[in-house]
Coordinates of C-alpha atoms in Angstrom, one line a residue:
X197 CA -2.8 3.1 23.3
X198 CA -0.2 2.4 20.1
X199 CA -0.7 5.4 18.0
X200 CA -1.4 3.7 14.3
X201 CA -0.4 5.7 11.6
X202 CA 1.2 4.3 8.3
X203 CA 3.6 2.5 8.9
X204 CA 1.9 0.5 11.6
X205 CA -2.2 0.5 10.2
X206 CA -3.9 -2.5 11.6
X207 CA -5.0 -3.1 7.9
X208 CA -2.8 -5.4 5.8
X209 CA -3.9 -5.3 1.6
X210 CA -4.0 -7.9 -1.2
X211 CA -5.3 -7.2 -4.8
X212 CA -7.4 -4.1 -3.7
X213 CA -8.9 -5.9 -0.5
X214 CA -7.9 -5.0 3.3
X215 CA -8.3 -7.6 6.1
X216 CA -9.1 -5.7 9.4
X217 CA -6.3 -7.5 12.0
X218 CA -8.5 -6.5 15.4
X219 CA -11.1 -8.7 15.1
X220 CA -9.5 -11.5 13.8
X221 CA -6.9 -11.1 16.6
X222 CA -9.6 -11.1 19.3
X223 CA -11.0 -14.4 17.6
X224 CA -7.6 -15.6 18.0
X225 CA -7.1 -14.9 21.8
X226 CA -10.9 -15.9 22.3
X227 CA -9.9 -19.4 20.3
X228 CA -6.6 -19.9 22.1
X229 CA -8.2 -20.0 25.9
X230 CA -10.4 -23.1 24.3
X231 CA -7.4 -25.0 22.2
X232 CA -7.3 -28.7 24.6
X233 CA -11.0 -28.7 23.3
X234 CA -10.9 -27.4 19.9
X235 CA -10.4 -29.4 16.7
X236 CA -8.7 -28.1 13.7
X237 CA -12.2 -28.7 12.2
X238 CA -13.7 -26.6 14.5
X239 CA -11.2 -23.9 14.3
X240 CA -11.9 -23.9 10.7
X241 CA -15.5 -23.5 11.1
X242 CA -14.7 -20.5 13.9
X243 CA -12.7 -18.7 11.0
X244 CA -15.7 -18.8 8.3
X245 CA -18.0 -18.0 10.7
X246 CA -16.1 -14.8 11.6
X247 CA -15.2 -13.9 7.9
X248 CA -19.5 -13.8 7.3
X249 CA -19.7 -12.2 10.6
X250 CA -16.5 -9.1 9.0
X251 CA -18.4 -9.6 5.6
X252 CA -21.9 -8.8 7.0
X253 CA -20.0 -5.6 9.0
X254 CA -18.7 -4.6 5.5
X255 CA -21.5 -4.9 3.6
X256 CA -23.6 -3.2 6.4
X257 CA -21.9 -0.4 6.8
X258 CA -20.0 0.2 3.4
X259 CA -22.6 -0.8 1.2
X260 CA -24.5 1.9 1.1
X261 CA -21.6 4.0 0.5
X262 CA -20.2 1.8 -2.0
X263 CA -24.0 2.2 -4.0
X264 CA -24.4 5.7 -4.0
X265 CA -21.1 6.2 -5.2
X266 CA -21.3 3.6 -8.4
X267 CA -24.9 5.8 -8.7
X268 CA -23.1 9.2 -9.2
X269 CA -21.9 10.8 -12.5
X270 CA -18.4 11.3 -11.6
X271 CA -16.0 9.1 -12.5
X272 CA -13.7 9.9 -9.7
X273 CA -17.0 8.1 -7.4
X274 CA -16.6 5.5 -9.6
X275 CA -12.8 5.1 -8.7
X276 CA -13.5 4.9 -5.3
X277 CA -16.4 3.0 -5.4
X278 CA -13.9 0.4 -7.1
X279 CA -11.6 0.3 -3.9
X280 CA -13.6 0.1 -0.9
X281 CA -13.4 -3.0 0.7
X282 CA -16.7 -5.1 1.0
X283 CA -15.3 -9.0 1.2
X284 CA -17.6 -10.3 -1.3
X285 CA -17.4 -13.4 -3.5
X286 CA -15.9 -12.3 -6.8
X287 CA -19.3 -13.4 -8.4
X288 CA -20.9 -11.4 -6.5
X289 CA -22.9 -9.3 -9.3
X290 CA -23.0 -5.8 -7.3
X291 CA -19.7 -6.0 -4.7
X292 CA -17.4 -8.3 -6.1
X293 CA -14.2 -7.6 -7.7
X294 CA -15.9 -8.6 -11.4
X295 CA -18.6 -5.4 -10.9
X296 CA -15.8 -3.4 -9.3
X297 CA -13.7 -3.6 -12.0
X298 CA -16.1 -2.8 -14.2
X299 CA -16.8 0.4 -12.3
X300 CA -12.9 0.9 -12.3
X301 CA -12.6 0.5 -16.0
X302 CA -15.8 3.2 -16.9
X303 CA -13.7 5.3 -14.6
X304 CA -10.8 5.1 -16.7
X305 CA -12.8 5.7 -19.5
X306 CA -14.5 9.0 -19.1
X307 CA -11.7 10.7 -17.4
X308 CA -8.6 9.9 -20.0
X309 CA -7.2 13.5 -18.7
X310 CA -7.5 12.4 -14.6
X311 CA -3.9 11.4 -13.7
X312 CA -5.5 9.9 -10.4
X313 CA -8.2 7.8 -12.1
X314 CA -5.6 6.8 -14.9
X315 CA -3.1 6.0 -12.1
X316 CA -5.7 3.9 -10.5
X317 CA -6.7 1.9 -12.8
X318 CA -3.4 1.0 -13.6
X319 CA -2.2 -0.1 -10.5
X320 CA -5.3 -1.0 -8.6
X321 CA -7.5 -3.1 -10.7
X322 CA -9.9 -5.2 -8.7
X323 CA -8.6 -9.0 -10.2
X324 CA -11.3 -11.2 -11.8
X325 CA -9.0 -14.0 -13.3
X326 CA -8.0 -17.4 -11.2
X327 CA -5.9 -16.9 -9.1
X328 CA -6.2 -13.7 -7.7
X329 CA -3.1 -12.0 -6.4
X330 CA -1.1 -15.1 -7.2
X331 CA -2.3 -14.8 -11.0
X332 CA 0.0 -13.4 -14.0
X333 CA -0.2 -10.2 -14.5
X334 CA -0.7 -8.5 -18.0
X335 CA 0.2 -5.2 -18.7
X336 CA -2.4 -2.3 -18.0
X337 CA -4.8 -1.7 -20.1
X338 CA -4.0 2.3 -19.2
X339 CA -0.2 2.1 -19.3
X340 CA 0.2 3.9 -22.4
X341 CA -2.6 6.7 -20.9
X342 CA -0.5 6.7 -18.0
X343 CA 2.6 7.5 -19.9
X344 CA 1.0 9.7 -21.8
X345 CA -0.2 12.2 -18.8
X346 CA 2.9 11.2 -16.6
X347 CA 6.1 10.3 -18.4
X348 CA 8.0 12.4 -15.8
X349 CA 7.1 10.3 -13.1
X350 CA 9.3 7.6 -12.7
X351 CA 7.0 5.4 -11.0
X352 CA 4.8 5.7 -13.9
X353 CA 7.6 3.2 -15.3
X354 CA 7.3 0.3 -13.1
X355 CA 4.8 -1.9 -15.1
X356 CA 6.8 -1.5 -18.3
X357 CA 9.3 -2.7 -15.9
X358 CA 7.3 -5.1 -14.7
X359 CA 6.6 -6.6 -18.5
X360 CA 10.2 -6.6 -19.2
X361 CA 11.4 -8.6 -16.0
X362 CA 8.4 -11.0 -17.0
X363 CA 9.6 -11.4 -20.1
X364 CA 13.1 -12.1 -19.5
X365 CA 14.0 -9.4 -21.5
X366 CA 17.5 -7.8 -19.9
X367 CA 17.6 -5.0 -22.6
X368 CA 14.5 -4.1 -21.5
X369 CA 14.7 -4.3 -18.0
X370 CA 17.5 -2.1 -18.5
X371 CA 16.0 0.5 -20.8
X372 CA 13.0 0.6 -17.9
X373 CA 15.4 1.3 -15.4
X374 CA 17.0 4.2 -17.1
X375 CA 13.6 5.5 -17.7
X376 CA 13.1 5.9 -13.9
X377 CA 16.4 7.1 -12.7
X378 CA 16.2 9.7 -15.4
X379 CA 12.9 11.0 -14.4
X380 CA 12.0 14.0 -12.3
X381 CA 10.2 13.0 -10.2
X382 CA 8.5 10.3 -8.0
X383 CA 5.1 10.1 -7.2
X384 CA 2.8 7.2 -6.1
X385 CA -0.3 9.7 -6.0
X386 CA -1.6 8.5 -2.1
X387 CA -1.5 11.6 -0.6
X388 CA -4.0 12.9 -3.4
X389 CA -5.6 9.9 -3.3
X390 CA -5.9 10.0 0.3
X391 CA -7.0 13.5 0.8
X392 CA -10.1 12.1 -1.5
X393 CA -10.9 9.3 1.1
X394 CA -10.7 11.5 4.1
X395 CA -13.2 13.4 2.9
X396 CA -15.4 10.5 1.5
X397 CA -15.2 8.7 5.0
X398 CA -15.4 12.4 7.0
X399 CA -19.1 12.8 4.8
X400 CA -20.1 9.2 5.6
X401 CA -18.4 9.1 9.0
X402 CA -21.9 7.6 10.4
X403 CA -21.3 4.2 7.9
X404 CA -17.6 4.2 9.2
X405 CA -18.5 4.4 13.2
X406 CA -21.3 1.7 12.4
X407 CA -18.3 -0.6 11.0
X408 CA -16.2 0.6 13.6
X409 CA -19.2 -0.6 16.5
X410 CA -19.5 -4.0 14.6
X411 CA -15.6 -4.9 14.8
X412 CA -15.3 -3.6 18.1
X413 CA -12.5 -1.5 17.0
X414 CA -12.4 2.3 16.5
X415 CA -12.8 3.5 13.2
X416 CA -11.3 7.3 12.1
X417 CA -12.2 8.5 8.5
X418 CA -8.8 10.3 8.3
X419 CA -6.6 7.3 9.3
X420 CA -9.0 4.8 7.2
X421 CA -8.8 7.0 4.4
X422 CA -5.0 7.5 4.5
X423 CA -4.6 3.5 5.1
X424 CA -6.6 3.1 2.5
X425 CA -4.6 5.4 0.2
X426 CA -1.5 3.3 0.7
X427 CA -2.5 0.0 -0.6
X428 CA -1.8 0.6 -4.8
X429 CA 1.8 1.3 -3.7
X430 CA 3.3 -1.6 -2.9
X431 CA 2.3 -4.1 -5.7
X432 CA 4.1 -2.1 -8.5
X433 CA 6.9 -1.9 -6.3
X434 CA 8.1 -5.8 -6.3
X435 CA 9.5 -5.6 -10.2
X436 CA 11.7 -3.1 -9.2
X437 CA 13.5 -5.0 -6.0
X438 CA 13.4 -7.9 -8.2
X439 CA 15.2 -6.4 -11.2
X440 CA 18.0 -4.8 -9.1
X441 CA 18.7 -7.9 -6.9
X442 CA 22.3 -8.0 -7.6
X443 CA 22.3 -11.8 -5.8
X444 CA 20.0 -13.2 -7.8
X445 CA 21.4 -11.7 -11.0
X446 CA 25.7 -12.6 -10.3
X447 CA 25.7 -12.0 -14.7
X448 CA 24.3 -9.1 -15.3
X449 CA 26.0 -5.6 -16.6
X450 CA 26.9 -4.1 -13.2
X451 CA 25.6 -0.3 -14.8
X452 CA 22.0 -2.3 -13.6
X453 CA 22.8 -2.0 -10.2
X454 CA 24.4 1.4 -10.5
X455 CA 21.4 2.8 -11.9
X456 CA 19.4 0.7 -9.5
X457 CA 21.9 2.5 -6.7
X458 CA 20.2 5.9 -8.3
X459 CA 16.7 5.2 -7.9
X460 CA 17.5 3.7 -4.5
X461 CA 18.9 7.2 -3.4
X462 CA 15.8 9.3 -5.2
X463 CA 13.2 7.0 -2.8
X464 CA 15.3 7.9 -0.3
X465 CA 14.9 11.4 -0.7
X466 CA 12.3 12.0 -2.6
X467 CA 9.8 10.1 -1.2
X468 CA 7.4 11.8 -0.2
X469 CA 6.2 8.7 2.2
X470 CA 8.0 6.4 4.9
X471 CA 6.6 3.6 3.0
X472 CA 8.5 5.0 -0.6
X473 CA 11.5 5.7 1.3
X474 CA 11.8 2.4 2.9
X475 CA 11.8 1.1 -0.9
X476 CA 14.2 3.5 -1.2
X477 CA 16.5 1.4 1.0
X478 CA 15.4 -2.1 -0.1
X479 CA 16.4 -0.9 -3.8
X480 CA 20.2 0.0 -1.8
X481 CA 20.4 -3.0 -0.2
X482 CA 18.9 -5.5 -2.9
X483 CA 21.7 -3.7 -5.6
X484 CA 24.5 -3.8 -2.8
X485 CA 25.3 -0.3 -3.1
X486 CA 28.2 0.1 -1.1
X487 CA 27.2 3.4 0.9
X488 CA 24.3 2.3 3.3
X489 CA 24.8 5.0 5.9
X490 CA 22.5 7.9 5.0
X491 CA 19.4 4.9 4.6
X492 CA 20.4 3.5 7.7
X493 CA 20.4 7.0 9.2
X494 CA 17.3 7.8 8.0
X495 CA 16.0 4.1 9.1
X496 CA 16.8 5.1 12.6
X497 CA 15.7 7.8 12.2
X498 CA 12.0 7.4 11.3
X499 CA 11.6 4.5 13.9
X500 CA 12.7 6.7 16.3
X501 CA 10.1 9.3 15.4
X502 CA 7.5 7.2 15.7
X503 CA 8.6 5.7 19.1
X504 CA 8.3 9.2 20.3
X505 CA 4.7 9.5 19.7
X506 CA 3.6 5.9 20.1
X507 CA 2.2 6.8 23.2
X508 CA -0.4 9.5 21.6
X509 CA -4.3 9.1 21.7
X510 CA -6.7 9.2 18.8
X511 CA -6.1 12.7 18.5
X512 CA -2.7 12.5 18.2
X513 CA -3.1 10.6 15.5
X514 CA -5.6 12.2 14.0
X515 CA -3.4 15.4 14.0
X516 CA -1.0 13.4 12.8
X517 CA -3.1 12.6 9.7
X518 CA -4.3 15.7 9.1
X519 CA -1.0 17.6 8.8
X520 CA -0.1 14.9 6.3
X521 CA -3.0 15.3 4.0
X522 CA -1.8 19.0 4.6
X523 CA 1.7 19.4 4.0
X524 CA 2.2 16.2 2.1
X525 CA 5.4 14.5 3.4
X526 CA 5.7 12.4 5.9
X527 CA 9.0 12.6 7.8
X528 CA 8.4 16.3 8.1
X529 CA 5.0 15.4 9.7
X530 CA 7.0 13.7 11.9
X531 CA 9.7 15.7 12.8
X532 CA 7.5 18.7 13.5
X533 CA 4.8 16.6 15.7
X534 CA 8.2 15.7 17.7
X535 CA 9.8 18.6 18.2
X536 CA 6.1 19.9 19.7
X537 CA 6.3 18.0 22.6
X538 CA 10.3 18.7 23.4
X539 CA 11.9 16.1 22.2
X540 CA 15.1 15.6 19.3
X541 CA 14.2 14.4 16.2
X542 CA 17.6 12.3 16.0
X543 CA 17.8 9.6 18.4
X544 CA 21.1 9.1 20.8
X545 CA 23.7 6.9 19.4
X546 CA 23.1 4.2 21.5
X547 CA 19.4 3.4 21.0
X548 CA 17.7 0.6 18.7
X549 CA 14.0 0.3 17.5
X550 CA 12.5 -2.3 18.9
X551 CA 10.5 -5.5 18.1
X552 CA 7.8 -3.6 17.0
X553 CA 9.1 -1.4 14.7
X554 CA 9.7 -3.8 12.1
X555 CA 7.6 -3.9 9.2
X556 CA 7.4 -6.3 6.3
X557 CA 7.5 -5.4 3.2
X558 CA 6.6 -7.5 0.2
X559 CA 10.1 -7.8 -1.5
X560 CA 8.8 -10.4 -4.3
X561 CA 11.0 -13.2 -2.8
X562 CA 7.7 -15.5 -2.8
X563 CA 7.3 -14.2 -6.7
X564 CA 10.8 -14.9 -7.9
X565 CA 10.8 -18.3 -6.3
X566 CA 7.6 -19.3 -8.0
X567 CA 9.2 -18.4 -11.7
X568 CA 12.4 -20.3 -10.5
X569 CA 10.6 -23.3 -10.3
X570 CA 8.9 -22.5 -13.4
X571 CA 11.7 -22.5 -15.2

């Protein structure tokens, strides 16, 4: 079987939601066998009958979970409760993203002195405005709590980025920028937020096999939790590929894209994620630093890695999750599961990743066009 860990979860995530890619995949191979006799009404009607079919599996399974944890007094169960994905309506008074947020915002509340919960709030906010993930975005509510716990963490810097880019404001964008090449240090907080949905799914892990039964698709509470644990981080991200596109930006002060350059090189190495170090290289390549090599190294790299343990079973990757949640970064994860079974953790000159390898990442290419024609 395909070993999915990280880089390759069968989960893809929008504004706090995740759409599991199984069943809907199945529906697709099931629908293509009957396409001379389908209609596009019909395939329409297939699709909503297999979103209530996911949303019943959701609410089903997850529910429960989702209740006891808005019951508890902490407001870390609160957090979580915010994030787990039950595809309701955003109306819908108990699950939707309107009650979630609330939950999210109490959160924030009690626990001013929780860097996780603060961090959360501020980058994972269950939407309740039209639009959804489409919609403008305002500044967090949080950001200056944020700041205040965590102005060493240059991440913690990416929505004042993110207002300054909006606003047009190039001495800003800059000033953000220096902010996060200057600080010490990067962290996007999923490993501890992770390690706190392994253990929620590993004490419900009946409600997770019961979804797991209903999509047909096996369901293990440390690689949900981890996949889980990945989805705040790529949002925040976008501002900063968009502010250090040199091609877009032919007139600004080439010190942007030097700093940018920076902050390229400090994903790259101090990521402690393939997903932040990818950024990492996106930054590089968006600035057109010069000096690609050690990104495209460590590109090859990683993709090579994980082709050499693609082939693993569920407790591969269950190993393979576990050591993360342990020793907290990835590539060494993934060097050490490699070297366990004999083989180099650099692959021979001559070999490419394949096909399958390639991930998308959400540059904000859709974004940027859409305030282009704005303007």
């Amino acid at each position: 079987m395909r070993l999915n860990i990280l880089f390759g979860w069968t989960l893809m995530f929008c504004c706090g939601t995740a759409l599991a890619e199984a069943p809907s995949t199945q529906a697709a191979a099931a629908g293509s066998a009957d396409t001379a006799a389908t209609t596009a009404d019909g395939e329409d009607q297939a699709m909503v009958e297999l979103g209530s079919q996911m949303q019943a599996a959701y609410r089903n399974s997850l529910g429960p979970v989702y209740l006891k944890l808005r019951e508890s007094a902490q407001p870390r169960d609160w957090m979580l409760a915010s994030q787990l994905f039950l595809m309701a309506a955003d109306d819908d008074p108990t699950f939707g993203n309107a009650a979630r947020a609330e939950l999210l915002r109490n959160a924030a509340a009690a626990a001013p002195e929780d860097a996780l919960v603060q961090w959360t709030a501020m980058v994972a906010m269950p939407s309740v405005v039209a639009g959804g993930c489409a919609a403008p975005r305002a500044a967090p509510a949080n950001l200056d709590t944020v700041l205040r716990l965590e102005s060493d963490n240059g991440l913690a810097w990416l929505p004042v980025l993110d207002q300054a880019w909006r606003s047009k404001d190039a001495l800003a964008v800059d000033s953000a920028l220096a902010r996060i090449a200057a600080a010490p240090r990067y962290d996007d907080h999923s490993l501890e937020y992770g390690r706190l949905l392994v253990k929620l799914f590993r004490d419900n892990a009946d409600s997770l096999q019961q979804l797991g039964a209903a999509l047909e698709v096996p369901m293990d509470p440390v690689q949900y939790g981890l996949a889980l644990s990945q989805n705040a981080v790529m949002k925040p991200m976008v501002a900063l590929n968009q502010a250090c596109d040199r091609k877009r930006q032919p007139d600004a002060d080439a010190r942007r894209f030097a700093i940018c350059a920076d902050i390229g090189q400090r994903l790259l190495h101090d990521g402690r994620t393939t997903l932040l170090r990818h950024y990492g290289d996106q930054v590089l390549q968006a600035a057109g630093a010069p000096d690609r090599d050690e990104a495209e190294a460590q590109r090859r790299e990683i993709a090579w890695l994980y082709d050499a343990i693609s082939d693993g079973d569920i407790a591969t990757s269950r190993r393979f999750a576990e050591l993360l949640v342990r020793d907290g970064d990835e590539l060494e994860v993934l060097r050490q599961m490699v070297r366990e079974r004999g083989i180099p953790t650099t692959p021979p000159p001559t070999w490419q990743p394949s096909a399958r390898e390639h991930v998308e990442i959400d540059d904000g290419e859709d974004e940027a066009a859409a305030a282009a024609s704005e303007d």
